[in-house]
Every structure is written in structure tokens, then in C-alpha cells.
PDB file of C-alpha atoms in Angstrom:
ATOM      1  CA  MET A   1     -38.649  13.562   3.644  1.00  0.00           C
ATOM      2  CA  ALA A   2     -35.577  11.891   3.774  1.00  0.00           C
ATOM      3  CA  ASP A   3     -32.632  13.987   2.831  1.00  0.00           C
ATOM      4  CA  GLU A   4     -30.985  12.161  -0.660  1.00  0.00           C
ATOM      5  CA  PRO A   5     -27.599  11.282  -1.117  1.00  0.00           C
ATOM      6  CA  ILE A   6     -25.421  13.749  -2.353  1.00  0.00           C
ATOM      7  CA  ASP A   7     -22.668  12.664  -5.537  1.00  0.00           C
ATOM      8  CA  PRO A   8     -19.589  14.585  -4.418  1.00  0.00           C
ATOM      9  CA  ASP A   9     -18.823  14.470  -8.520  1.00  0.00           C
ATOM     10  CA  VAL A  10     -21.683  16.283  -9.469  1.00  0.00           C
ATOM     11  CA  ASP A  11     -22.767  18.481  -6.531  1.00  0.00           C
ATOM     12  CA  LEU A  12     -22.375  21.935  -7.418  1.00  0.00           C
ATOM     13  CA  THR A  13     -21.658  23.517  -3.736  1.00  0.00           C
ATOM     14  CA  ASP A  14     -18.573  21.738  -3.559  1.00  0.00           C
ATOM     15  CA  ALA A  15     -17.270  23.005  -6.961  1.00  0.00           C
ATOM     16  CA  ARG A  16     -14.744  25.027  -4.480  1.00  0.00           C
ATOM     17  CA  ARG A  17     -13.091  21.838  -3.030  1.00  0.00           C
ATOM     18  CA  ARG A  18     -13.284  20.425  -6.518  1.00  0.00           C
ATOM     19  CA  ARG A  19     -11.225  23.460  -8.364  1.00  0.00           C
ATOM     20  CA  GLU A  20      -8.653  23.490  -5.237  1.00  0.00           C
ATOM     21  CA  LEU A  21      -7.859  19.162  -5.743  1.00  0.00           C
ATOM     22  CA  ARG A  22      -7.982  20.302  -9.236  1.00  0.00           C
ATOM     23  CA  ARG A  23      -4.839  22.683  -8.800  1.00  0.00           C
ATOM     24  CA  SER A  24      -2.901  20.906  -6.268  1.00  0.00           C
ATOM     25  CA  HIS A  25      -3.123  17.542  -9.129  1.00  0.00           C
ATOM     26  CA  TYR A  26      -1.932  20.111 -11.749  1.00  0.00           C
ATOM     27  CA  GLY A  27       1.447  21.162  -9.631  1.00  0.00           C
ATOM     28  CA  VAL A  28       1.680  17.703  -8.771  1.00  0.00           C
ATOM     29  CA  LEU A  29       1.333  16.739 -12.902  1.00  0.00           C
ATOM     30  CA  ALA A  30       4.616  19.699 -13.124  1.00  0.00           C
ATOM     31  CA  VAL A  31       6.080  18.344 -11.223  1.00  0.00           C
ATOM     32  CA  ILE A  32       6.759  14.753 -12.775  1.00  0.00           C
ATOM     33  CA  ALA A  33       6.727  16.490 -16.071  1.00  0.00           C
ATOM     34  CA  ALA A  34       9.916  18.648 -14.434  1.00  0.00           C
ATOM     35  CA  GLY A  35      11.225  15.324 -13.661  1.00  0.00           C
ATOM     36  CA  GLY A  36      11.073  13.204 -16.594  1.00  0.00           C
ATOM     37  CA  MET A  37      12.573  15.918 -18.142  1.00  0.00           C
ATOM     38  CA  ILE A  38      16.026  15.001 -16.382  1.00  0.00           C
ATOM     39  CA  GLY A  39      15.573  11.719 -16.368  1.00  0.00           C
ATOM     40  CA  THR A  40      14.757  11.530 -20.290  1.00  0.00           C
ATOM     41  CA  GLY A  41      17.468  13.727 -21.236  1.00  0.00           C
ATOM     42  CA  ALA A  42      19.600  11.509 -19.115  1.00  0.00           C
ATOM     43  CA  ARG A  43      18.491   8.644 -20.358  1.00  0.00           C
ATOM     44  CA  TYR A  44      19.532  10.126 -24.010  1.00  0.00           C
ATOM     45  CA  GLY A  45      22.734  11.041 -22.832  1.00  0.00           C
ATOM     46  CA  ALA A  46      23.724   7.551 -21.801  1.00  0.00           C
ATOM     47  CA  GLY A  47      22.537   6.261 -24.655  1.00  0.00           C
ATOM     48  CA  LEU A  48      24.395   8.319 -26.875  1.00  0.00           C
ATOM     49  CA  LEU A  49      27.875   6.785 -24.860  1.00  0.00           C
ATOM     50  CA  TRP A  50      26.482   3.599 -25.266  1.00  0.00           C
ATOM     51  CA  PRO A  51      24.813   3.021 -28.677  1.00  0.00           C
ATOM     52  CA  ALA A  52      24.054  -0.561 -29.542  1.00  0.00           C
ATOM     53  CA  ALA A  53      24.946  -1.375 -32.821  1.00  0.00           C
ATOM     54  CA  PRO A  54      21.732  -3.233 -34.184  1.00  0.00           C
ATOM     55  CA  GLY A  55      20.940  -5.835 -33.589  1.00  0.00           C
ATOM     56  CA  SER A  56      23.248  -6.944 -31.132  1.00  0.00           C
ATOM     57  CA  PHE A  57      22.331  -7.313 -27.138  1.00  0.00           C
ATOM     58  CA  PRO A  58      21.124  -4.000 -25.563  1.00  0.00           C
ATOM     59  CA  TRP A  59      23.589  -3.294 -22.532  1.00  0.00           C
ATOM     60  CA  ALA A  60      22.881   0.156 -22.343  1.00  0.00           C
ATOM     61  CA  THR A  61      19.084  -0.087 -22.187  1.00  0.00           C
ATOM     62  CA  LEU A  62      19.295  -2.969 -19.682  1.00  0.00           C
ATOM     63  CA  GLY A  63      22.305  -0.867 -17.550  1.00  0.00           C
ATOM     64  CA  ILE A  64      19.734   2.323 -17.208  1.00  0.00           C
ATOM     65  CA  ASN A  65      16.690  -0.052 -16.201  1.00  0.00           C
ATOM     66  CA  VAL A  66      18.929  -1.714 -13.686  1.00  0.00           C
ATOM     67  CA  SER A  67      20.727   1.053 -12.021  1.00  0.00           C
ATOM     68  CA  GLY A  68      17.293   2.887 -12.215  1.00  0.00           C
ATOM     69  CA  CYS A  69      15.834   0.474 -10.183  1.00  0.00           C
ATOM     70  CA  LEU A  70      18.301   0.228  -7.823  1.00  0.00           C
ATOM     71  CA  LEU A  71      18.351   4.282  -7.523  1.00  0.00           C
ATOM     72  CA  ILE A  72      14.212   3.785  -6.611  1.00  0.00           C
ATOM     73  CA  GLY A  73      14.717   1.036  -4.246  1.00  0.00           C
ATOM     74  CA  ILE A  74      17.467   3.544  -1.989  1.00  0.00           C
ATOM     75  CA  LEU A  75      15.309   6.607  -2.532  1.00  0.00           C
ATOM     76  CA  LEU A  76      11.223   5.517  -1.240  1.00  0.00           C
ATOM     77  CA  VAL A  77      13.262   3.968   1.953  1.00  0.00           C
ATOM     78  CA  ALA A  78      14.620   7.043   2.135  1.00  0.00           C
ATOM     79  CA  LEU A  79      12.287   9.191   2.310  1.00  0.00           C
ATOM     80  CA  THR A  80       9.305   6.643   3.776  1.00  0.00           C
ATOM     81  CA  GLU A  81      11.822   5.793   6.478  1.00  0.00           C
ATOM     82  CA  ALA A  82      14.440   8.638   6.695  1.00  0.00           C
ATOM     83  CA  TRP A  83      13.588  11.163   5.987  1.00  0.00           C
ATOM     84  CA  THR A  84       9.853  14.084   6.511  1.00  0.00           C
ATOM     85  CA  ALA A  85      10.826  15.021   2.732  1.00  0.00           C
ATOM     86  CA  PRO A  86       8.154  17.943   1.242  1.00  0.00           C
ATOM     87  CA  ALA A  87       5.491  16.484  -0.714  1.00  0.00           C
ATOM     88  CA  TRP A  88       6.924  17.538  -3.957  1.00  0.00           C
ATOM     89  CA  VAL A  89      10.112  15.479  -3.774  1.00  0.00           C
ATOM     90  CA  ARG A  90       8.588  11.551  -4.115  1.00  0.00           C
ATOM     91  CA  PRO A  91       6.867  12.347  -7.807  1.00  0.00           C
ATOM     92  CA  PHE A  92       9.983  14.835  -8.536  1.00  0.00           C
ATOM     93  CA  PHE A  93      12.372  12.300  -8.554  1.00  0.00           C
ATOM     94  CA  ALA A  94      10.701   9.001  -8.274  1.00  0.00           C
ATOM     95  CA  THR A  95       8.052   9.528 -10.699  1.00  0.00           C
ATOM     96  CA  GLY A  96       9.313  11.908 -12.696  1.00  0.00           C
ATOM     97  CA  VAL A  97      13.327  11.616 -13.034  1.00  0.00           C
ATOM     98  CA  LEU A  98      13.359   8.271 -12.346  1.00  0.00           C
ATOM     99  CA  GLY A  99      10.127   7.195 -13.930  1.00  0.00           C
ATOM    100  CA  GLY A 100      12.150   9.097 -17.138  1.00  0.00           C
ATOM    101  CA  TYR A 101      15.429   7.879 -16.641  1.00  0.00           C
ATOM    102  CA  THR A 102      13.746   3.805 -17.242  1.00  0.00           C
ATOM    103  CA  THR A 103      12.704   3.066 -20.175  1.00  0.00           C
ATOM    104  CA  PHE A 104      10.652   0.065 -20.449  1.00  0.00           C
ATOM    105  CA  SER A 105       9.580   1.304 -23.362  1.00  0.00           C
ATOM    106  CA  THR A 106      12.762   0.979 -24.821  1.00  0.00           C
ATOM    107  CA  TYR A 107      13.110  -2.233 -24.038  1.00  0.00           C
ATOM    108  CA  CYS A 108      10.008  -3.727 -25.757  1.00  0.00           C
ATOM    109  CA  VAL A 109      11.157  -1.783 -28.567  1.00  0.00           C
ATOM    110  CA  ASP A 110      14.611  -3.507 -27.676  1.00  0.00           C
ATOM    111  CA  ILE A 111      12.609  -7.469 -27.863  1.00  0.00           C
ATOM    112  CA  GLU A 112      10.953  -6.394 -30.875  1.00  0.00           C
ATOM    113  CA  ARG A 113      13.831  -5.618 -32.318  1.00  0.00           C
ATOM    114  CA  LEU A 114      15.832  -8.919 -31.531  1.00  0.00           C
ATOM    115  CA  VAL A 115      13.037 -10.827 -32.814  1.00  0.00           C
ATOM    116  CA  SER A 116      12.496  -8.866 -36.196  1.00  0.00           C
ATOM    117  CA  GLY A 117      16.295  -9.370 -36.673  1.00  0.00           C
ATOM    118  CA  GLY A 118      16.035 -13.775 -36.046  1.00  0.00           C
ATOM    119  CA  ARG A 119      17.542 -13.207 -32.943  1.00  0.00           C
ATOM    120  CA  ALA A 120      14.160 -14.537 -30.552  1.00  0.00           C
ATOM    121  CA  GLY A 121      16.449 -16.214 -28.296  1.00  0.00           C
ATOM    122  CA  THR A 122      18.025 -13.375 -26.797  1.00  0.00           C
ATOM    123  CA  ALA A 123      15.145 -11.473 -26.620  1.00  0.00           C
ATOM    124  CA  LEU A 124      13.782 -13.879 -24.572  1.00  0.00           C
ATOM    125  CA  GLY A 125      16.995 -13.733 -22.144  1.00  0.00           C
ATOM    126  CA  TYR A 126      16.729  -9.769 -22.611  1.00  0.00           C
ATOM    127  CA  LEU A 127      13.113 -10.472 -21.201  1.00  0.00           C
ATOM    128  CA  ALA A 128      13.726 -12.528 -18.534  1.00  0.00           C
ATOM    129  CA  ALA A 129      17.077 -10.870 -17.685  1.00  0.00           C
ATOM    130  CA  THR A 130      15.925  -7.405 -17.607  1.00  0.00           C
ATOM    131  CA  VAL A 131      13.179  -8.333 -15.166  1.00  0.00           C
ATOM    132  CA  LEU A 132      15.436 -10.579 -12.821  1.00  0.00           C
ATOM    133  CA  ALA A 133      18.126  -7.638 -12.990  1.00  0.00           C
ATOM    134  CA  ALA A 134      15.611  -4.549 -11.930  1.00  0.00           C
ATOM    135  CA  LEU A 135      13.192  -6.519  -9.519  1.00  0.00           C
ATOM    136  CA  ALA A 136      16.785  -7.560  -7.432  1.00  0.00           C
ATOM    137  CA  ALA A 137      18.388  -4.202  -8.359  1.00  0.00           C
ATOM    138  CA  VAL A 138      14.822  -2.603  -6.127  1.00  0.00           C
ATOM    139  CA  THR A 139      15.510  -5.355  -3.344  1.00  0.00           C
ATOM    140  CA  ALA A 140      18.845  -4.390  -2.944  1.00  0.00           C
ATOM    141  CA  GLY A 141      18.551  -0.859  -3.165  1.00  0.00           C
ATOM    142  CA  SER A 142      15.740  -0.761  -0.467  1.00  0.00           C
ATOM    143  CA  TRP A 143      18.068  -4.098   1.545  1.00  0.00           C
ATOM    144  CA  THR A 144      20.589  -1.941   1.947  1.00  0.00           C
ATOM    145  CA  THR A 145      19.196   0.918   2.545  1.00  0.00           C
ATOM    146  CA  ARG A 146      17.238  -0.204   5.329  1.00  0.00           C
ATOM    147  CA  ARG A 147      21.159  -1.407   6.993  1.00  0.00           C
ATOM    148  CA  LEU A 148      22.872   1.703   6.824  1.00  0.00           C
ATOM    149  CA  LEU A 149      20.062   3.188   8.397  1.00  0.00           C
ATOM    150  CA  ALA A 150      19.789   0.561  10.690  1.00  0.00           C
ATOM    151  CA  LEU A 151      23.542   1.190  11.640  1.00  0.00           C
ATOM    152  CA  LYS A 152      23.434   5.119  12.019  1.00  0.00           C
ATOM    153  CA  THR A 153      20.847   4.179  14.346  1.00  0.00           C
ATOM    154  CA  ALA A 154      22.558   2.114  16.071  1.00  0.00           C
ATOM    155  CA  ARG A 155      25.306   4.105  16.389  1.00  0.00           C
ATOM    156  CA  ARG A 156      23.438   7.259  17.425  1.00  0.00           C
ATOM    157  CA  THR A 157      22.315   4.990  20.750  1.00  0.00           C
ATOM    158  CA  ARG A 158      25.546   4.270  21.929  1.00  0.00           C
TER     159      ARG A 158
END
């Protein structure tokens, strides 16, 4: 009689391995949550420092999202191409801190408020400007970091 295939999701002999895997996921989630608390606190503070009047252009949210994307570009290149970091660093900083700091949910609420306030053209401009500026920022951050790392490497080899 041929052996039947074993489904690892229901095979009870692998229960210990699944428990260990689940525990490691909980650790990653805890690291992300801790970073998220820091990032959302920073975002909240920036919003308090630069509040937007109702119906006005949300410059603070745009600045937060663009600066967060710039930092994500810098961080991820540094972590993947220049530094061997502990496993918790990337989820803590990239997903937690910077994911909490960037505020694309507020971006969506800002668009809705502008449209509801009769400023559909401004909302459309804000929608496009945020996406384009965020993409440009992450690209600039990663490109600049790669160039700086290349310069550093070139100086060391002289």
C-alpha cells in the first residue's frame, strides 16, 4: 500500500514545529507593534506641530508621507546592501516605525474631506502629488544611499 501524502497543516506529528513557528510570528508581531507605537506617536506629534485648518491643503500629511518614504528607501538599502542586521531590525523600523509614521489612511481621509468640502480639484491634485512624491522620495532615498555606499567602498579600495 502506497503512503498517502501528508498535509503539514493538519499532521499532528509536526505540532511542535508549528508551535515554534507560531511563537516566532508572535515575536515579529510584537516588534512591529512596538515600532508602530513609536511611528504613530511621531506622526501624531508632527500633526500637532503643523495642523491643517479644515478644508486647507494637508501639507503636514504630505510631508510625513514623503519623508517616511525617503527614510524607507534609505533604510532598506542600508539593511539589504550594507549591513547585516539582526532579524528584528527590518520589521521594527521599516514596518513598525516607518509604517506607523507614514499615514496613508489619513491621506485618504484628507481626500474625502477635501471632496466633501467642495475642493475636488485640490483633492485630485493632492492624490496625485502624494503618490508621485512618495515614489520619488523612496527612489531618491534608495538611489542616494546606493551611491554613497559605492563611494565609501571606492575610497576603501584605494
